[in-house]
RNA sequence: GCUCCAGUAGCUCAGGGGAUAGAGCAUUGGUUUCCUAAACCAAGUGCCGCAGGUUCGAAUCCUGCCUGGAGCGCCA
């Protein structure tokens, strides 16, 4: 992986200077014979949690292996050999081997100030190209997410994938990638047949026919609603239509519904890839043929490595031979059926065909957000791509763990899952969730945890917390800035020529910190495919911001005009910073709350 | 049985070799002449699931175990 060029943010510069000095000190100590010769490794500085440990800290313990010496002694030697620099005010070496650096930035003040002023100006005027990373420059990325079957509404489970995927897409864009958002639309296969038949039955019920509704049909109340609508619009005229008609009608409704739901949390896809197109173009069969040409396909009633009892079991079912993919040759625990004995492909074959198409489209990164229940499926698809002679390396799957909507049951003293309710008032769908909380709350809470930890979405708590939670904590930082700017404008205070050298340590710290942290959160999120880092970054910045807001007044009577202008400029930049962070999370930035 | 994920404060979760383990919610007390108190200041809260191991150092890495979840279909 190419290491990105680090931006010259002040916090980064400070850290870099100290690191360079430490390396020099080690080198000198080696030359003087105080340390043995060894290749000097990169030793990242630690940011101490406690102020008494200074601004930066060097853990000499990391060198103990190389130097084969007591870490404390190493640290003392390094400290002694440090080159003189006005940046370092004081150092101290403490057990078990930390050298703590207390920095004096006054000597570099003009450099840092100039740098910061430029950043502030860019942030305000240039819409954050400052924070655009270059790791994705000239590269194409794709994020495939949601991809829910068009057989029902977007559920809470889908919502998590939707939020994670969209945030990932936004972060990739922030990292410089050109990003395409894609929805793989599963509109082929048996499920759609069942959907059509389900709607048809519901429709006939609407016409007063007394019919059993099979348990393996779609039970959702929404199909009853759709049927009622059809009955209202068409009367009994559809009575003789077959399931195909109803399938199309249902699909159209579902498609529209899904998109409306996603739009309500500001999610839009660029591309809907229809599974049916793989059949129409014949790509499925070409894919199978290519796998066969490569020697990975065979016909059999059971897979080649089946145990005796498995064979007997299959024999009892009297299957005709099916078409198997020898995925075990690629490390799978068993082979997989590609075409069933009835001639219909399994879900897996179109999936392989789809992903081969995806790879041919030439993305440098193709992220795929899936529930963990697709773990095995995703593996098989990768084996399939290998069987086609393709390199699946661009594909990165983010597995999001299950999410349950839960609420506290006072009587039983435990959480219980919210029932799959059929009517409004519960939280099993995205629509209900948004209705009861807010789009911003949904986005924040779904994003603000690691994808691979299970999530119990406590609906009551999120509703209750709507007035006092990180969502509003972060947004309020933006609102406070916006408010100051409104008042300043009313008073005619103009900060365009502000003298930013009047800013205090708080404001300087915030700007430096924000640039560093946001950049780092984007880099980390993209590198690990874990977009939740940006949510914690946003929260941390708000936590730093609010106390500053309390202390650093702009329009109060005791603030001289020059100072007020400088501070106004600071808040103008802060406002832009929070807007950017909120935008990365897909949250709104309200001017008032 | 096998594979993957998780177990951290009363609750929901961050942290994922470094010093005294964090945040929000909940609990307790305080703060407002002037830019929104959805805020700020202060206080308490932990066998980091258990047991071994590696290491100068383990919540973090390794092994085993326990608990919860997901997967292991000629389902999608």
XYZ file of C-alpha atoms (C1' of nucleotides) in Angstrom:
669
model
C 0.000 0.000 0.000
C 1.262 3.400 -0.935
C 1.959 5.606 1.996
C 0.149 8.858 1.632
C 1.985 12.111 1.687
C 1.256 13.570 5.080
C -0.139 17.067 5.061
C 1.763 19.787 6.856
C -0.743 20.315 9.603
C 0.840 21.927 12.628
C 0.245 18.997 14.937
C 1.873 16.725 12.396
C 4.825 19.055 11.952
C 5.478 19.180 15.674
C 5.403 15.434 15.893
C 7.613 15.042 12.876
C 10.263 17.407 14.143
C 10.531 15.538 17.411
C 10.729 12.199 15.644
C 13.507 13.437 13.449
C 15.395 14.664 16.489
C 15.056 11.352 18.221
C 16.418 9.526 15.234
C 19.358 11.899 15.165
C 19.952 11.317 18.843
C 19.941 7.569 18.404
C 22.362 7.870 15.522
C 24.699 10.051 17.566
C 24.559 7.647 20.465
C 25.460 4.822 18.140
C 28.376 6.774 16.723
C 29.568 7.550 20.219
C 29.320 3.929 21.183
C 26.626 4.500 23.778
C 24.216 2.350 21.826
C 24.980 -0.661 19.649
C 24.529 -0.386 15.902
C 21.139 -1.374 14.613
C 18.788 -0.175 11.966
C 16.704 2.552 13.549
C 13.021 1.653 13.312
C 10.128 4.065 13.025
C 8.941 4.762 16.511
C 5.720 6.691 16.593
C 5.397 9.224 19.359
C 2.748 8.748 21.964
C 0.397 11.519 22.881
C 0.298 11.315 26.657
C -3.067 11.341 28.277
C -1.829 13.370 31.206
C -0.496 16.888 30.915
C 2.240 16.223 33.458
C 3.739 13.826 30.922
C 4.280 16.595 28.439
C 3.101 17.134 24.889
C 4.669 14.118 23.260
C 6.313 11.039 24.610
C 8.934 8.707 23.273
C 8.724 5.095 24.449
C 12.328 3.879 24.498
C 11.072 0.422 25.456
C 10.533 -0.157 21.770
C 14.278 -0.056 21.297
C 15.091 -2.490 24.068
C 14.984 -5.458 21.705
C 17.383 -3.878 19.231
C 19.757 -2.372 21.734
C 19.524 -5.218 24.200
C 19.632 -2.710 27.001
C 17.480 -1.509 29.819
C 14.847 0.837 28.326
C 15.429 3.483 30.949
C 19.140 3.627 30.114
C 18.354 3.884 26.424
C 15.957 6.721 27.053
C 18.568 8.581 29.116
C 21.150 8.217 26.369
C 18.713 9.406 23.734
C 17.691 12.347 25.860
C 21.327 13.322 26.372
C 22.066 13.133 22.665
C 19.089 15.166 21.507
C 20.069 18.026 19.220
C 19.370 21.511 20.464
C 16.151 22.974 19.171
C 14.045 25.835 20.363
C 10.929 23.723 19.825
C 11.776 21.497 22.762
C 11.459 23.435 25.979
C 12.165 20.629 28.350
C 12.574 16.879 28.388
C 12.447 14.366 31.161
C 13.036 10.655 31.232
C 10.982 8.526 33.546
C 10.524 4.821 34.189
C 9.938 2.476 32.576
C 11.607 4.317 29.704
C 9.591 7.262 28.492
C 11.229 10.452 27.411
C 8.647 13.162 27.712
C 8.810 16.266 25.602
C 7.502 19.611 26.695
C 7.276 21.792 23.644
C 7.682 25.500 23.309
C 6.060 26.547 20.098
C 6.704 30.250 20.577
C 9.843 30.096 18.501
C 7.911 28.493 15.667
C 4.885 30.576 16.326
C 5.144 32.625 13.175
C 5.559 29.509 11.053
C 2.697 27.707 12.684
C 0.536 30.806 12.669
C 1.106 31.419 9.015
C 0.395 27.805 8.258
C -2.763 27.862 10.321
C -3.948 31.114 8.796
C -3.615 29.609 5.385
C -5.618 26.584 6.511
C -8.335 28.704 8.010
C -8.599 30.673 4.831
C -8.775 27.496 2.758
C -11.354 25.922 5.001
C -13.583 28.945 4.793
C -13.236 29.598 1.099
C -12.334 26.336 -0.497
C -14.679 23.735 0.840
C -12.135 21.380 2.300
C -9.789 20.435 -0.404
C -7.406 20.908 2.539
C -8.629 17.704 4.014
C -8.810 15.753 0.803
C -6.368 12.899 1.057
C -4.395 11.903 -1.966
C -4.391 8.168 -1.347
C -7.327 7.740 -3.694
C -6.247 10.197 -6.337
C -6.958 8.993 -9.852
C -8.475 5.812 -8.466
C -11.951 4.432 -8.819
C -13.808 2.882 -5.942
C -17.177 1.292 -5.769
C -19.330 0.661 -2.772
C -22.061 -1.882 -3.175
C -24.454 -1.656 -0.298
C -28.017 -2.266 0.834
C -28.767 -4.637 -2.050
C -31.840 -5.732 -0.134
C -34.235 -8.003 -1.952
C -37.102 -6.009 -3.414
C -39.590 -8.100 -1.535
C -40.322 -5.827 1.363
C -39.410 -2.641 3.183
C -35.968 -1.654 4.397
C -35.545 -3.171 7.831
C -33.362 -2.133 10.696
C -30.844 -4.739 9.641
C -30.620 -3.294 6.143
C -30.352 0.160 7.629
C -27.097 -0.584 9.339
C -25.542 -1.767 6.105
C -26.977 1.246 4.340
C -25.500 3.713 6.803
C -22.125 1.998 6.975
C -21.934 1.707 3.201
C -22.864 5.293 2.516
C -20.458 6.581 5.158
C -17.755 4.407 3.636
C -18.512 5.918 0.249
C -18.311 9.439 1.643
C -15.027 8.692 3.376
C -13.556 7.186 0.232
C -14.522 10.349 -1.595
C -12.825 12.347 1.135
C -9.757 10.183 0.600
C -9.718 11.237 -3.031
C -11.400 8.280 -4.700
C -13.926 8.629 -7.406
C -16.767 6.631 -5.922
C -19.729 4.856 -7.391
C -22.562 3.673 -5.172
C -24.240 0.564 -6.424
C -27.256 -1.485 -5.447
C -27.341 -5.088 -6.630
C -30.971 -5.596 -7.322
C -32.005 -9.191 -6.745
C -34.980 -9.269 -9.026
C -34.500 -12.727 -10.440
C -35.023 -16.019 -8.740
C -37.670 -17.800 -6.858
C -38.274 -15.152 -4.221
C -39.759 -12.846 -6.823
C -42.075 -15.594 -7.976
C -43.218 -16.015 -4.407
C -43.638 -12.270 -4.085
C -45.851 -12.187 -7.174
C -47.921 -15.090 -5.975
C -48.237 -13.545 -2.531
C -49.562 -10.298 -3.902
C -51.922 -12.095 -6.216
C -53.363 -14.030 -3.319
C -53.735 -10.885 -1.246
C -55.504 -9.267 -4.144
C -57.923 -12.150 -4.500
C -58.578 -11.951 -0.764
C -59.396 -8.293 -1.249
C -61.996 -9.347 -3.756
C -63.606 -11.397 -1.039
C -62.275 -14.807 -1.912
C -61.655 -17.034 1.070
C -58.193 -18.383 0.433
C -55.488 -19.913 2.582
C -52.310 -17.857 2.704
C -49.341 -20.258 2.740
C -46.779 -19.835 5.502
C -43.890 -19.592 3.054
C -45.455 -16.622 1.273
C -44.587 -13.054 2.243
C -46.618 -12.373 5.339
C -46.041 -8.638 5.620
C -49.043 -6.413 6.038
C -47.640 -4.118 3.337
C -48.725 -6.603 0.684
C -52.279 -6.389 1.992
C -52.048 -2.626 1.621
C -50.686 -2.968 -1.893
C -53.449 -5.423 -2.778
C -56.090 -3.095 -1.405
C -54.697 -0.330 -3.552
C -54.778 -2.538 -6.635
C -58.344 -3.509 -5.868
C -59.287 0.115 -5.454
C -57.655 1.094 -8.727
C -58.576 -1.863 -10.869
C -61.562 -3.434 -9.212
C -61.864 -7.090 -10.113
C -60.330 -6.674 -13.555
C -57.058 -8.287 -12.525
C -58.695 -11.480 -11.369
C -57.461 -13.471 -14.344
C -53.933 -12.104 -14.345
C -51.184 -14.549 -13.447
C -48.483 -14.065 -10.818
C -46.173 -12.430 -13.377
C -48.327 -9.360 -13.524
C -48.442 -9.139 -9.765
C -44.730 -9.682 -9.517
C -44.095 -6.654 -11.684
C -46.610 -4.613 -9.749
C -45.066 -5.631 -6.447
C -41.518 -5.034 -7.614
C -42.325 -1.580 -8.850
C -43.877 -0.669 -5.540
C -41.046 -2.134 -3.517
C -38.418 -0.394 -5.598
C -40.122 2.916 -5.123
C -40.602 2.289 -1.418
C -37.014 1.253 -0.810
C -35.670 4.305 -2.558
C -37.983 6.602 -0.687
C -36.895 5.074 2.615
C -33.224 5.395 1.763
C -33.688 8.950 0.564
C -35.156 9.802 3.938
C -31.717 9.247 5.441
C -29.984 10.910 2.524
C -28.827 7.786 0.755
C -28.853 7.556 -3.007
C -27.304 5.003 -5.306
C -25.753 5.853 -8.637
C -26.390 2.500 -10.159
C -28.939 -0.250 -9.779
C -27.586 -3.448 -11.182
C -30.422 -5.779 -12.064
C -29.847 -9.441 -11.482
C -32.183 -10.143 -14.393
C -29.771 -8.416 -16.756
C -27.303 -11.220 -16.111
C -29.849 -13.653 -17.477
C -30.851 -11.454 -20.393
C -27.270 -10.911 -21.495
C -26.446 -14.565 -21.039
C -23.585 -13.645 -18.788
C -24.592 -16.295 -16.289
C -24.123 -19.112 -18.732
C -20.958 -17.638 -20.119
C -19.635 -17.479 -16.578
C -20.513 -21.099 -15.992
C -18.939 -22.103 -19.302
C -15.730 -20.274 -18.432
C -15.554 -22.035 -15.085
C -16.169 -25.290 -16.848
C -13.446 -24.569 -19.412
C -11.070 -24.027 -16.527
C -11.967 -27.435 -15.196
C -13.842 -26.412 -12.060
C -17.319 -27.682 -12.933
C -18.781 -31.174 -12.837
C -22.144 -32.907 -12.887
C -23.096 -35.219 -10.061
C -25.892 -36.115 -7.678
C -23.606 -35.227 -4.760
C -20.297 -33.475 -4.331
C -17.107 -35.367 -4.895
C -15.874 -35.312 -1.354
C -19.157 -36.320 0.253
C -19.060 -38.736 3.165
C -20.941 -41.999 2.927
C -23.876 -40.837 5.062
C -24.157 -37.679 3.005
C -24.263 -39.726 -0.193
C -26.909 -41.970 1.270
C -28.923 -38.963 2.328
C -28.781 -37.480 -1.150
C -29.619 -40.847 -2.725
C -32.739 -41.009 -0.585
C -33.889 -37.707 -2.070
C -33.435 -39.160 -5.552
C -31.878 -36.052 -6.989
C -31.069 -35.827 -10.646
C -27.458 -34.740 -11.172
C -26.769 -31.080 -10.451
C -23.942 -28.859 -11.683
C -21.253 -28.398 -9.065
C -18.415 -25.920 -8.644
C -15.316 -27.557 -7.236
C -14.773 -24.734 -4.751
C -13.033 -27.130 -2.372
C -10.044 -26.876 -4.693
C -9.765 -23.231 -3.625
C -10.050 -23.936 0.081
C -13.775 -24.250 0.559
C -14.938 -26.885 2.992
C -17.149 -28.432 0.351
C -18.231 -27.939 -3.239
C -21.254 -25.818 -4.115
C -24.139 -26.279 -6.481
C -24.262 -23.769 -9.320
C -27.203 -25.182 -11.229
C -29.845 -27.196 -9.472
C -31.050 -30.503 -10.857
C -34.190 -28.718 -12.070
C -32.038 -26.557 -14.326
C -32.348 -23.334 -12.380
C -29.172 -21.648 -11.130
C -28.648 -21.172 -7.417
C -28.203 -17.697 -6.037
C -24.451 -18.150 -6.135
C -23.944 -18.387 -9.873
C -25.455 -15.002 -10.732
C -23.535 -13.600 -7.806
C -20.266 -14.820 -9.273
C -21.296 -13.510 -12.695
C -22.181 -10.158 -11.163
C -18.878 -9.831 -9.372
C -16.912 -10.817 -12.426
C -18.694 -8.023 -14.253
C -17.842 -5.720 -11.395
C -14.157 -6.591 -11.566
C -14.137 -6.065 -15.315
C -15.393 -2.568 -14.747
C -11.959 -1.840 -13.329
C -12.413 -0.540 -9.817
C -9.309 -0.176 -7.717
C -11.426 -0.887 -4.681
C -14.787 -2.591 -4.653
C -16.302 -2.483 -1.199
C -19.173 -4.767 -0.450
C -21.261 -4.261 2.666
C -22.925 -7.470 3.762
C -24.526 -8.958 6.815
C -22.531 -11.698 8.490
C -25.122 -14.170 7.319
C -23.519 -13.792 3.886
C -20.083 -14.774 5.107
C -19.948 -18.148 3.403
C -21.612 -16.812 0.293
C -18.955 -14.124 -0.054
C -16.222 -16.717 0.264
C -17.708 -18.861 -2.452
C -17.994 -15.874 -4.767
C -14.297 -15.191 -4.290
C -13.470 -18.803 -5.084
C -15.672 -18.499 -8.149
C -13.779 -15.448 -9.341
C -10.540 -17.327 -8.899
C -12.014 -20.169 -10.914
C -12.560 -17.643 -13.673
C -8.901 -16.746 -13.464
C -9.689 -13.365 -11.937
C -7.998 -11.691 -9.009
C -10.575 -10.879 -6.331
C -8.130 -8.612 -4.450
C -9.977 -5.335 -5.175
C -13.011 -6.676 -3.375
C -13.247 -5.809 0.297
C -16.212 -7.076 2.203
C -17.376 -5.189 5.255
C -19.402 -7.594 7.317
C -21.823 -5.836 9.567
C -23.019 -7.849 12.493
C -26.651 -8.314 13.307
C -28.658 -5.468 14.668
C -31.702 -5.925 16.800
C -34.188 -3.339 17.849
C -34.675 -3.915 21.531
C -36.518 -2.322 24.376
C -36.311 -2.739 28.088
C -38.937 -4.948 29.624
C -39.412 -3.613 33.129
C -41.430 -6.612 34.325
C -38.864 -9.165 33.250
C -35.852 -6.984 33.957
C -34.208 -7.616 30.608
C -34.010 -6.424 27.054
C -36.196 -8.055 24.507
C -36.338 -7.762 20.769
C -38.975 -5.512 19.342
C -41.557 -7.672 17.674
C -41.810 -7.714 13.942
C -44.788 -5.490 13.973
C -47.112 -5.058 11.073
C -48.263 -1.579 11.861
C -46.683 1.708 12.728
C -45.545 2.344 16.241
C -42.783 -0.194 16.316
C -39.333 -0.057 14.937
C -38.717 -2.976 12.668
C -38.400 -0.831 9.572
C -36.268 2.118 8.660
C -39.377 4.183 8.096
C -40.617 3.569 11.609
C -37.233 4.166 13.063
C -36.913 7.536 11.375
C -40.449 8.428 12.318
C -39.831 7.774 15.990
C -36.344 9.255 16.183
C -34.861 11.222 13.300
C -32.800 10.646 10.214
C -29.778 12.142 11.943
C -30.198 9.965 15.021
C -30.507 6.855 12.903
C -27.418 7.710 10.932
C -25.330 8.549 13.956
C -26.268 5.553 16.057
C -25.899 3.086 13.227
C -22.512 4.512 12.339
C -20.997 5.040 15.741
C -19.839 1.547 16.423
C -17.476 -0.918 14.918
C -19.165 -2.874 12.096
C -18.172 -6.147 13.641
C -19.794 -5.682 16.956
C -23.352 -6.699 17.404
C -25.711 -3.882 17.975
C -28.723 -3.692 20.160
C -30.551 -0.594 19.095
C -32.383 0.485 22.202
C -35.261 2.321 20.601
C -36.609 3.823 23.783
C -33.257 5.178 24.741
C -32.639 6.677 21.332
C -36.043 8.299 21.406
C -35.539 9.529 24.925
C -32.056 10.725 24.208
C -33.125 12.652 21.170
C -32.756 15.775 23.204
C -29.503 14.919 24.845
C -27.169 12.778 22.874
C -24.113 12.922 20.663
C -26.227 13.680 17.612
C -27.275 17.024 18.974
C -24.034 17.560 20.830
C -22.190 17.599 17.537
C -24.834 19.526 15.663
C -25.028 22.080 18.422
C -21.393 22.964 17.856
C -22.355 23.905 14.336
C -25.474 25.734 15.490
C -23.488 27.809 17.965
C -21.117 28.929 15.236
C -23.996 29.721 12.932
C -25.623 31.810 15.612
C -22.543 33.906 16.218
C -22.181 34.525 12.508
C -25.804 35.650 12.275
C -25.393 38.128 15.095
C -22.096 39.384 13.754
C -23.573 39.989 10.375
C -26.456 41.903 11.925
C -23.916 44.121 13.632
C -21.910 44.542 10.476
C -18.771 42.967 11.934
C -16.473 42.044 9.071
C -13.792 39.432 9.675
C -12.396 39.259 6.172
C -9.312 41.205 7.212
C -9.040 39.749 10.697
C -5.682 39.634 12.417
C -5.472 35.985 13.350
C -2.357 36.414 15.451
C -4.730 37.662 18.124
C -6.222 34.207 18.538
C -5.613 32.493 21.839
C -4.188 29.076 22.564
C -7.632 27.491 22.702
C -8.553 28.501 19.211
C -5.157 27.597 17.786
C -5.320 24.246 19.470
C -8.770 23.511 18.134
C -7.914 24.267 14.535
C -4.677 22.284 14.640
C -6.351 19.409 16.421
C -9.373 19.300 14.151
C -7.327 19.150 10.967
C -5.128 16.440 12.372
C -7.950 14.340 13.767
C -10.259 14.565 10.780
C -7.481 13.669 8.425
C -6.518 10.785 10.635
C -10.078 9.529 10.981
C -10.541 9.509 7.218
C -7.248 7.756 6.667
C -7.965 5.191 9.361
C -11.521 4.553 8.193
C -10.428 3.981 4.624
C -7.439 1.865 5.572
C -9.428 -0.449 7.819
C -12.818 -0.184 6.112
C -14.287 0.838 9.430
C -16.146 4.098 8.953
C -17.160 4.425 12.591
C -13.954 6.284 13.421
C -15.344 9.466 11.931
C -18.231 9.433 14.392
C -15.904 9.306 17.369
C -13.757 11.969 15.820
C -16.772 14.247 15.475
C -17.763 13.658 19.061
C -14.276 14.392 20.297
C -14.079 17.631 18.350
C -17.411 18.775 19.753
C -16.153 17.961 23.209
C -13.163 20.210 22.676
C -15.207 22.896 21.001
C -17.973 23.495 23.536
C -15.751 24.556 26.450
C -13.920 26.924 24.105
C -17.222 28.406 23.066
C -17.954 29.098 26.713
C -14.665 30.874 27.228
C -14.057 32.579 23.923
C -16.705 35.227 23.370
C -16.995 37.318 20.254
C -19.766 39.840 20.618
C -19.529 40.632 24.291
C -19.001 44.179 25.422
C -15.554 43.559 26.831
C -14.119 42.135 23.613
C -12.225 44.709 21.526
C -13.173 44.852 17.884
C -9.875 43.498 16.533
C -10.120 40.505 18.800
C -13.763 40.018 17.959
C -12.920 39.883 14.288
C -10.215 37.309 14.812
C -12.533 35.165 16.892
C -15.325 35.524 14.404
C -12.948 34.211 11.795
C -12.189 31.287 14.072
C -15.864 30.442 14.457
C -16.409 30.785 10.739
C -13.731 28.144 10.197
C -15.113 25.991 13.015
C -18.527 26.101 11.469
C -17.110 24.841 8.206
C -15.226 22.115 10.039
C -18.342 20.806 11.715
C -20.331 21.042 8.544
C -17.714 18.923 6.836
C -17.665 16.305 9.561
C -21.449 16.122 9.649
C -21.511 15.771 5.908
C -19.037 12.893 6.083
C -21.461 11.152 8.396
C -24.440 11.966 6.204
C -25.996 14.105 8.892
C -27.650 17.462 8.483
C -26.089 20.695 9.662
C -28.978 22.819 10.907
C -28.547 26.581 11.252
C -30.843 26.565 14.266
C -32.090 23.954 16.674
C -18.965 -30.787 15.398
C -16.350 -26.902 12.275
C -15.661 -21.449 10.820
C -16.338 -16.133 11.816
C -17.696 -12.005 15.370
C -18.348 -10.302 20.215
C -17.829 -10.313 25.957
C -14.676 -3.428 28.951
C -18.591 1.237 34.345
C -25.658 0.170 36.235
C -27.007 0.518 30.423
C -25.227 1.365 25.081
C -20.442 1.224 23.302
C -15.051 3.262 22.020
C -9.904 1.830 22.754
C -6.952 -3.121 20.286
C 1.264 -3.848 23.069
C 2.758 1.516 26.778
C 2.298 5.498 32.175
C -3.520 6.448 36.567
C -8.509 2.042 30.763
C -12.386 6.278 28.095
C -17.267 8.615 26.068
C -22.559 9.019 26.086
C -26.798 7.788 28.999
C -28.137 7.087 34.136
C -26.698 9.151 39.473
C -24.975 13.588 42.704
C -23.655 18.829 43.375
C -22.669 23.655 41.166
C -22.799 27.561 36.952
C -26.685 32.136 33.232
C -26.329 41.044 32.807
C -24.534 40.219 26.717
C -23.164 35.166 20.529
C -29.018 29.128 22.049
C -27.940 25.874 29.154
C -29.515 20.580 23.439
C -23.986 23.855 27.065
C -20.121 24.319 30.875
C -17.607 23.002 35.709
C -17.074 19.255 39.537
C -17.924 14.101 41.905
C -18.458 8.669 42.156
C -18.446 4.255 39.357
C -14.481 -1.137 36.699
C -11.291 -9.031 38.991
C -11.414 -5.124 30.679
C -15.636 -13.159 30.632
C -12.098 -17.192 33.055
C -7.223 -19.678 33.148
C -2.465 -20.194 31.299
C 1.511 -18.280 27.959
C 4.736 -14.532 25.161
C 6.867 -9.575 26.695
C 10.672 -4.836 30.201
C 5.222 -4.051 29.880
C -1.163 -7.420 28.090
C -7.883 -4.956 28.167
C -4.857 -5.312 23.562
C -0.886 -10.732 20.920
C -1.019 -16.603 21.399
C -3.485 -21.210 23.404
C -7.486 -23.446 25.970
C -12.189 -22.871 28.197
C -17.083 -20.339 29.331
C -21.184 -17.238 27.498
C -23.984 -14.737 23.482
C -24.659 -14.069 18.102
C -23.998 -15.452 12.815
C -22.886 -19.140 9.205
C -21.835 -24.250 7.630
C -28.871 -25.736 2.003
C -29.982 -28.503 -4.992
C -32.679 -21.032 0.190
C -32.197 -16.112 -1.289
